Short mmCIF file of C-alpha atoms and ligand atoms in Angstrom, two decimals:
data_model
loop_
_atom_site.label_atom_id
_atom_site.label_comp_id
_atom_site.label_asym_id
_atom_site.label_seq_id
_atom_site.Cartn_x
_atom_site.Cartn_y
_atom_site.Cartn_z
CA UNK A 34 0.00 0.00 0.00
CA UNK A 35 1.27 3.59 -0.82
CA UNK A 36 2.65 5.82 1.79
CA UNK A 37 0.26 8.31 3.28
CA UNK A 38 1.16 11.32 2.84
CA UNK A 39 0.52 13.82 5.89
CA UNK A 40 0.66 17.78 5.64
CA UNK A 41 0.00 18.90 9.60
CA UNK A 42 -2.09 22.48 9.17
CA UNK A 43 -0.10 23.81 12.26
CA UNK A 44 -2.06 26.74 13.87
CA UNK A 45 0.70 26.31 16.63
CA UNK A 46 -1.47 26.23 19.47
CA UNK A 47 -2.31 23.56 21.84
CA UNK A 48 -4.83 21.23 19.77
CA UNK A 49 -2.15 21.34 15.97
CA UNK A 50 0.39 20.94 18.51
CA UNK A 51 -0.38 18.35 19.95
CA UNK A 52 -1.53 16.54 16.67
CA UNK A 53 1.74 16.92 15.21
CA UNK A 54 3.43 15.42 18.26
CA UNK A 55 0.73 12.30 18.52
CA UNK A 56 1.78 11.72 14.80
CA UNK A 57 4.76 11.33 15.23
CA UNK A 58 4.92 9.50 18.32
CA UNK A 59 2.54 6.98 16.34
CA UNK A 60 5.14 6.68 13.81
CA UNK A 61 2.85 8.33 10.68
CA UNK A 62 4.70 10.08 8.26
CA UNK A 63 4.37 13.75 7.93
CA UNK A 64 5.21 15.08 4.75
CA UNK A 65 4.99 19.06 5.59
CA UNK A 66 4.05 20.99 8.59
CA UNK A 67 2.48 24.33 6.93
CA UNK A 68 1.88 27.35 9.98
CA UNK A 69 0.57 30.86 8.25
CA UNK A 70 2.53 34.12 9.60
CA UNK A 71 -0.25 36.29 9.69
CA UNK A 72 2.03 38.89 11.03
CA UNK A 73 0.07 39.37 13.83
CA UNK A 74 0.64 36.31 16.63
CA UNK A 75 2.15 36.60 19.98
CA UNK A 76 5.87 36.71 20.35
CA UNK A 77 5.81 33.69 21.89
CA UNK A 78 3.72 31.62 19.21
CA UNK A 79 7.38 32.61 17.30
CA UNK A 80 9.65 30.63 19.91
CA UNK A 81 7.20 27.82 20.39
CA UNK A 82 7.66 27.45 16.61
CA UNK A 83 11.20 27.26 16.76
CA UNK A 84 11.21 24.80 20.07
CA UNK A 85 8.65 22.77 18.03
CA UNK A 86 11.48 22.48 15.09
CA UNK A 87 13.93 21.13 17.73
CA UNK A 88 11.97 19.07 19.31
CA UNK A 89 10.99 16.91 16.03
CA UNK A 90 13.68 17.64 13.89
CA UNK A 91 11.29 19.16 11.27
CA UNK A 92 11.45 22.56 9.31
CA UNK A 93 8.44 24.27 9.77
CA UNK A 94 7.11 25.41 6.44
CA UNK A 95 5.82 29.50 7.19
CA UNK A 96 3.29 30.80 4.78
CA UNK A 97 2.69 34.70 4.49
CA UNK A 98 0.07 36.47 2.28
CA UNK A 99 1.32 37.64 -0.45
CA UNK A 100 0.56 41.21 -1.90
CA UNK A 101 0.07 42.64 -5.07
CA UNK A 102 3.77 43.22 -6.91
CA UNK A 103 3.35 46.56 -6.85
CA UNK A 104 2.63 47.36 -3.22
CA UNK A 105 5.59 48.91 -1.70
CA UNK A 106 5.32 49.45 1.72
CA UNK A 107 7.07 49.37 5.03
CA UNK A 108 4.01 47.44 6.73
CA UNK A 109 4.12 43.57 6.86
CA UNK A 110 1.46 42.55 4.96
CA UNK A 111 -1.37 41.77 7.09
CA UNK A 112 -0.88 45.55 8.24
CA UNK A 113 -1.01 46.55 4.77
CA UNK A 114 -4.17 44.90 4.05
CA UNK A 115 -5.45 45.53 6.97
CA UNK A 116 -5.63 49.63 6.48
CA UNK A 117 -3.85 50.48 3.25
CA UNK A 118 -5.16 48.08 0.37
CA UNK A 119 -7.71 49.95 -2.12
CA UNK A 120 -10.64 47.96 -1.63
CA UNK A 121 -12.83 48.12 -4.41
CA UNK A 122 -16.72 48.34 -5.46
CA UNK A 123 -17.64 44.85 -7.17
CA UNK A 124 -18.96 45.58 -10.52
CA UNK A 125 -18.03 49.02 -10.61
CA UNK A 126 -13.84 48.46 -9.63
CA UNK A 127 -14.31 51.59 -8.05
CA UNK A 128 -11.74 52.74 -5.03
CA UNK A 129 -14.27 52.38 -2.09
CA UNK A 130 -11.87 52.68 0.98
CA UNK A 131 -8.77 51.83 2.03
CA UNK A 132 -7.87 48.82 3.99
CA UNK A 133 -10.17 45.67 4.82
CA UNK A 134 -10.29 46.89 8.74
CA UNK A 135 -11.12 44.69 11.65
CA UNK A 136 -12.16 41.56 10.22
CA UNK A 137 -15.86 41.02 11.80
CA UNK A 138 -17.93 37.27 11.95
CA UNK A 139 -19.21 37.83 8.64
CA UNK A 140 -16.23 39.17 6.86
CA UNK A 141 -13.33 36.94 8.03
CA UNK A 142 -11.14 38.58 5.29
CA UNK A 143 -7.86 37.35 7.33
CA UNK A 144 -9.02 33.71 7.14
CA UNK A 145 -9.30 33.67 3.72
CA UNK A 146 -5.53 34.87 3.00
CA UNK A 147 -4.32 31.75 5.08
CA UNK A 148 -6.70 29.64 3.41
CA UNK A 149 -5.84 30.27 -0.16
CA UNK A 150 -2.16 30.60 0.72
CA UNK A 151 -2.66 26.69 2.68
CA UNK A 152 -4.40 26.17 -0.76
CA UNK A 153 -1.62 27.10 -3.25
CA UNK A 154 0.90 25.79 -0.81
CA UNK A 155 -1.06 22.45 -1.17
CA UNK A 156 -1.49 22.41 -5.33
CA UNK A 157 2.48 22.95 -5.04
CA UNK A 158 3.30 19.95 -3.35
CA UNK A 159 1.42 17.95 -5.28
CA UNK A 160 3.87 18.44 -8.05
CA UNK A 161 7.20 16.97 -6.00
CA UNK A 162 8.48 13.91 -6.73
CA UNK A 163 7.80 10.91 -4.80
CA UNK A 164 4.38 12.56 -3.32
CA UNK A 165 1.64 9.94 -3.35
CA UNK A 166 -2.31 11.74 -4.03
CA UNK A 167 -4.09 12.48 -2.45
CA UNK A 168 -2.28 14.45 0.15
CA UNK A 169 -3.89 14.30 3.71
CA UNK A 170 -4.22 17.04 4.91
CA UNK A 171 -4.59 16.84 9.33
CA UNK A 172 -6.61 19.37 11.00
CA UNK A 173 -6.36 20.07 14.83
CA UNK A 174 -10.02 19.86 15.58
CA UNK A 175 -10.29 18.37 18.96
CA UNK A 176 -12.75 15.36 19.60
CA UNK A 177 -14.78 17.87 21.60
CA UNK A 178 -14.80 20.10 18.88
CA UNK A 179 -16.80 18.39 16.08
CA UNK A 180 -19.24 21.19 15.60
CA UNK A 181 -16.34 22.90 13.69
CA UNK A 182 -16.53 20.49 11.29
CA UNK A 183 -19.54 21.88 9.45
CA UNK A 184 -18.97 22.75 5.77
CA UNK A 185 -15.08 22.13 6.58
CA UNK A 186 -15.35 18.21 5.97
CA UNK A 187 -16.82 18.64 2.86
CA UNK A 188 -14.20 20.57 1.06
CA UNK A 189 -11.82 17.38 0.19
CA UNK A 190 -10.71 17.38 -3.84
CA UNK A 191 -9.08 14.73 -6.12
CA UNK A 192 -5.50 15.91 -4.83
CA UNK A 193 -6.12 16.33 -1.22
CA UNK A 194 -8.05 14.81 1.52
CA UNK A 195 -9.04 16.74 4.99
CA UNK A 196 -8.03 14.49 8.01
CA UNK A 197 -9.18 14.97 11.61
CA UNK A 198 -6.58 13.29 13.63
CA UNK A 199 -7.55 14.45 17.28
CA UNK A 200 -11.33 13.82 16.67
CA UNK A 201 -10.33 10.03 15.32
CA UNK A 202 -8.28 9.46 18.56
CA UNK A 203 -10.77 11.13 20.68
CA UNK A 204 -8.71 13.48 22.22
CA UNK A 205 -10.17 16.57 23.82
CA UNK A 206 -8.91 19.97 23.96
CA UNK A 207 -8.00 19.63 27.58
CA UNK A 208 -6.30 16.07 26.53
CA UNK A 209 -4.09 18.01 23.75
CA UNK A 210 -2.95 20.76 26.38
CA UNK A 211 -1.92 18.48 29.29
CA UNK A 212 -0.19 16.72 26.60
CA UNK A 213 1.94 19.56 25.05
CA UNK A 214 2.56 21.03 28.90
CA UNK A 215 3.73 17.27 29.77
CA UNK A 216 6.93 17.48 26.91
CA UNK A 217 7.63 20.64 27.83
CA UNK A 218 5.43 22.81 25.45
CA UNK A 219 4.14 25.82 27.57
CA UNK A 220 4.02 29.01 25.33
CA UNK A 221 5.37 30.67 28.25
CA UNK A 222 1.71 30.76 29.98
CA UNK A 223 -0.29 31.99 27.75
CA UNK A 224 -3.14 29.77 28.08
CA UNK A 225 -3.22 30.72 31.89
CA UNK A 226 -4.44 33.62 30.21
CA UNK A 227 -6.29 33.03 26.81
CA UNK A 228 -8.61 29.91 25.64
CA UNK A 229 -6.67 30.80 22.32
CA UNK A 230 -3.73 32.10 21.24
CA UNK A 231 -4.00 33.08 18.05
CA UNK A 232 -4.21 36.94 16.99
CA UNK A 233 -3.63 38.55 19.54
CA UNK A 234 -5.36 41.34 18.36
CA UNK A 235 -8.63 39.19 17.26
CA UNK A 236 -11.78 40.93 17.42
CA UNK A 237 -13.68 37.15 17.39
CA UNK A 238 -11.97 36.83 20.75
CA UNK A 239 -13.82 37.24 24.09
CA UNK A 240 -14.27 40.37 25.81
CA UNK A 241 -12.86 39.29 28.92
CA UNK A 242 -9.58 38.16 27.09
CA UNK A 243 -9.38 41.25 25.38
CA UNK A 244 -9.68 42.86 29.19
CA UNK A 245 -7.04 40.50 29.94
CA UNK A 246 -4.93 41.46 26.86
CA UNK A 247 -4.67 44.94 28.06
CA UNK A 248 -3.89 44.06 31.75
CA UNK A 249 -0.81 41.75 30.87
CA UNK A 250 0.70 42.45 27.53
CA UNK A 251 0.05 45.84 27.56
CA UNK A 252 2.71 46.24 24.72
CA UNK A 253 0.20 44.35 22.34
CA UNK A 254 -2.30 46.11 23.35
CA UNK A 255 -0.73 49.43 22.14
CA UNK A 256 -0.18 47.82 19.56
CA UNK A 257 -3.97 47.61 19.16
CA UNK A 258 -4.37 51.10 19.57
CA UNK A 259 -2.09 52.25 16.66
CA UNK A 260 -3.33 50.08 14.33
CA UNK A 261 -6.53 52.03 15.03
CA UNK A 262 -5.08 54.82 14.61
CA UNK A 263 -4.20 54.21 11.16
CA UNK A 264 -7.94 53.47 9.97
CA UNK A 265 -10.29 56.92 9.18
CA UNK A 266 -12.71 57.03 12.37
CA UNK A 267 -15.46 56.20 11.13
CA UNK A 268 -14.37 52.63 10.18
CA UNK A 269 -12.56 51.76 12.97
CA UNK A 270 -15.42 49.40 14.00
CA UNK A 271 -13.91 46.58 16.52
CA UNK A 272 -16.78 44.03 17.75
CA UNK A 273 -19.45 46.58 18.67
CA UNK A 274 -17.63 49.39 19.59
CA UNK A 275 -13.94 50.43 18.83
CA UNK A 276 -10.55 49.47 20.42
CA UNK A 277 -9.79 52.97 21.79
CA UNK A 278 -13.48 53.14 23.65
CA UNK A 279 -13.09 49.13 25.23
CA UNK A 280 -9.47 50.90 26.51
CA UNK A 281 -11.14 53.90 28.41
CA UNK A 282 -14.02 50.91 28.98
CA UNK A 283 -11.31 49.05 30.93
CA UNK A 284 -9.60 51.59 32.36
CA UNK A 285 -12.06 53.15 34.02
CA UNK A 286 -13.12 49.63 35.91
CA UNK A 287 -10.16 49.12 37.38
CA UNK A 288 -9.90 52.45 38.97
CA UNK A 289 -13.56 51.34 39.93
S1 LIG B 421 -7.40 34.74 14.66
FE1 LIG B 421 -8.91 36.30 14.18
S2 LIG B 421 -7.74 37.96 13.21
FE2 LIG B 421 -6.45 36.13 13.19
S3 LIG B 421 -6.82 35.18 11.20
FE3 LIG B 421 -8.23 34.23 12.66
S4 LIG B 421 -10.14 35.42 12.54
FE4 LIG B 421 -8.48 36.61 11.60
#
């Protein structure tokens, strides 16, 4: 029987983490581990990539958007799309506004860079040698997580099959983090203090992380803040309100 051929979507948090680490430990070949640099993670998701690397012994592929040829700019390029790119009228092609803004539950613009770079990443390695179809490609969905699943497990094509490793070994989200903490994967804390840690600057994210954001990594937070700053006023819509009014929101109850 051919080789399988696994390509771990690593999100780098607990659940992918722990996924790519099960894998392995199972003896199941992974062909590519694929982790998209939005630009805008934690500092730490950055070292927990590179302790990952020495811990397995594999190279990490990173995936960025990539922007238009022309775009020069000193912003990465989340950043850039994110307040600078002309967005246009469909139909028309007129210049609308600039910049896609804070990306909202109905216009996940950011998850559709990763997905169509994970995409064209995907098409690519179906051309190397040696590369048995269709590629598998493993999802961190945790066996508590199925409701994810939705329209996801639908999308396999002739060149590339959606896996579900975690859900398959029923392992739990809880499971997947004792797990990672138990060979030494810790992220420095961080999920002492988020359910998540992806974006850090995620408007999808609770409230009281966001709260929590600003109390302990105040540094991101100002981050926050600036990018803001760089949107016109009256499209600097973050949830329901804006970043600079959940600031005075939070400052004002702790003084409370
Ligand atoms: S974590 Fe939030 S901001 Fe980041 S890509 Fe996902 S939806 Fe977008």
């Amino acid at each position: 029987m051919a080789q399988r051929h696994n390509v771990v979507s690593l999100s780098g948090g607990k659940d992918s983490t722990a996924m790519l680490l099960m894998l392995l430990e199972r003896g199941e070949p992974v062909a590519d581990v694929v982790f998209f640099d939005t630009g805008w993670e934690f500092p730490e998701m950055y070292e927990h990539l590179e302790q990952l690397e020495a811990f397995t012994g594999l190279k990490i592929t990173r995936l960025r958007p990539r922007l238009p040829v022309d775009v020069e700019t000193d912003k990465s390029p989340f950043d850039w799309l994110f307040s600078d790119m002309p967005v246009t009228r469909r139909g028309s092609g007129e210049i609308h506004m600039l910049g896609r803004q804070w990306p909202n539950a109905k216009i996940r613009w950011c998850t559709g860079y990763k997905r169509d770079a994970l995409h064209a990443h995907l098409l690519a390695l179906t051309h190397r040698q040696n590369v048995t179809l269709p590629l598998y490609q493993c999802v961190g969905f945790a066996a508590d997580e199925q409701y994810r699943l939705g329209k996801n497990a639908k999308r396999d094509n002739s060149y590339c099959v959606k896996r579900y490793p975690l859900i398959e070994w029923g392992v739990t989200e809880a499971d997947a983090l004792a797990y990672c903490y138990k060979r030494g994967f810790a992220w420095n804390g961080l999920y002492r203090f988020f359910s998540r840690v992806s974006c850090f600057c995620c408007p999808l994210q609770p409230l009281d992380e966001l709260r929590t954001l600003r109390r302990h990594f105040s540094d991101l937070w100002q981050r926050m803040l600036v990018m803001e700053s760089w949107l016109p006023e009256n499209r600097r819509r973050f949830k329901d309100t804006t970043v600079s009014a959940l600031d005075a929101r939070f400052a004002a109850e702790e003084v409370e």
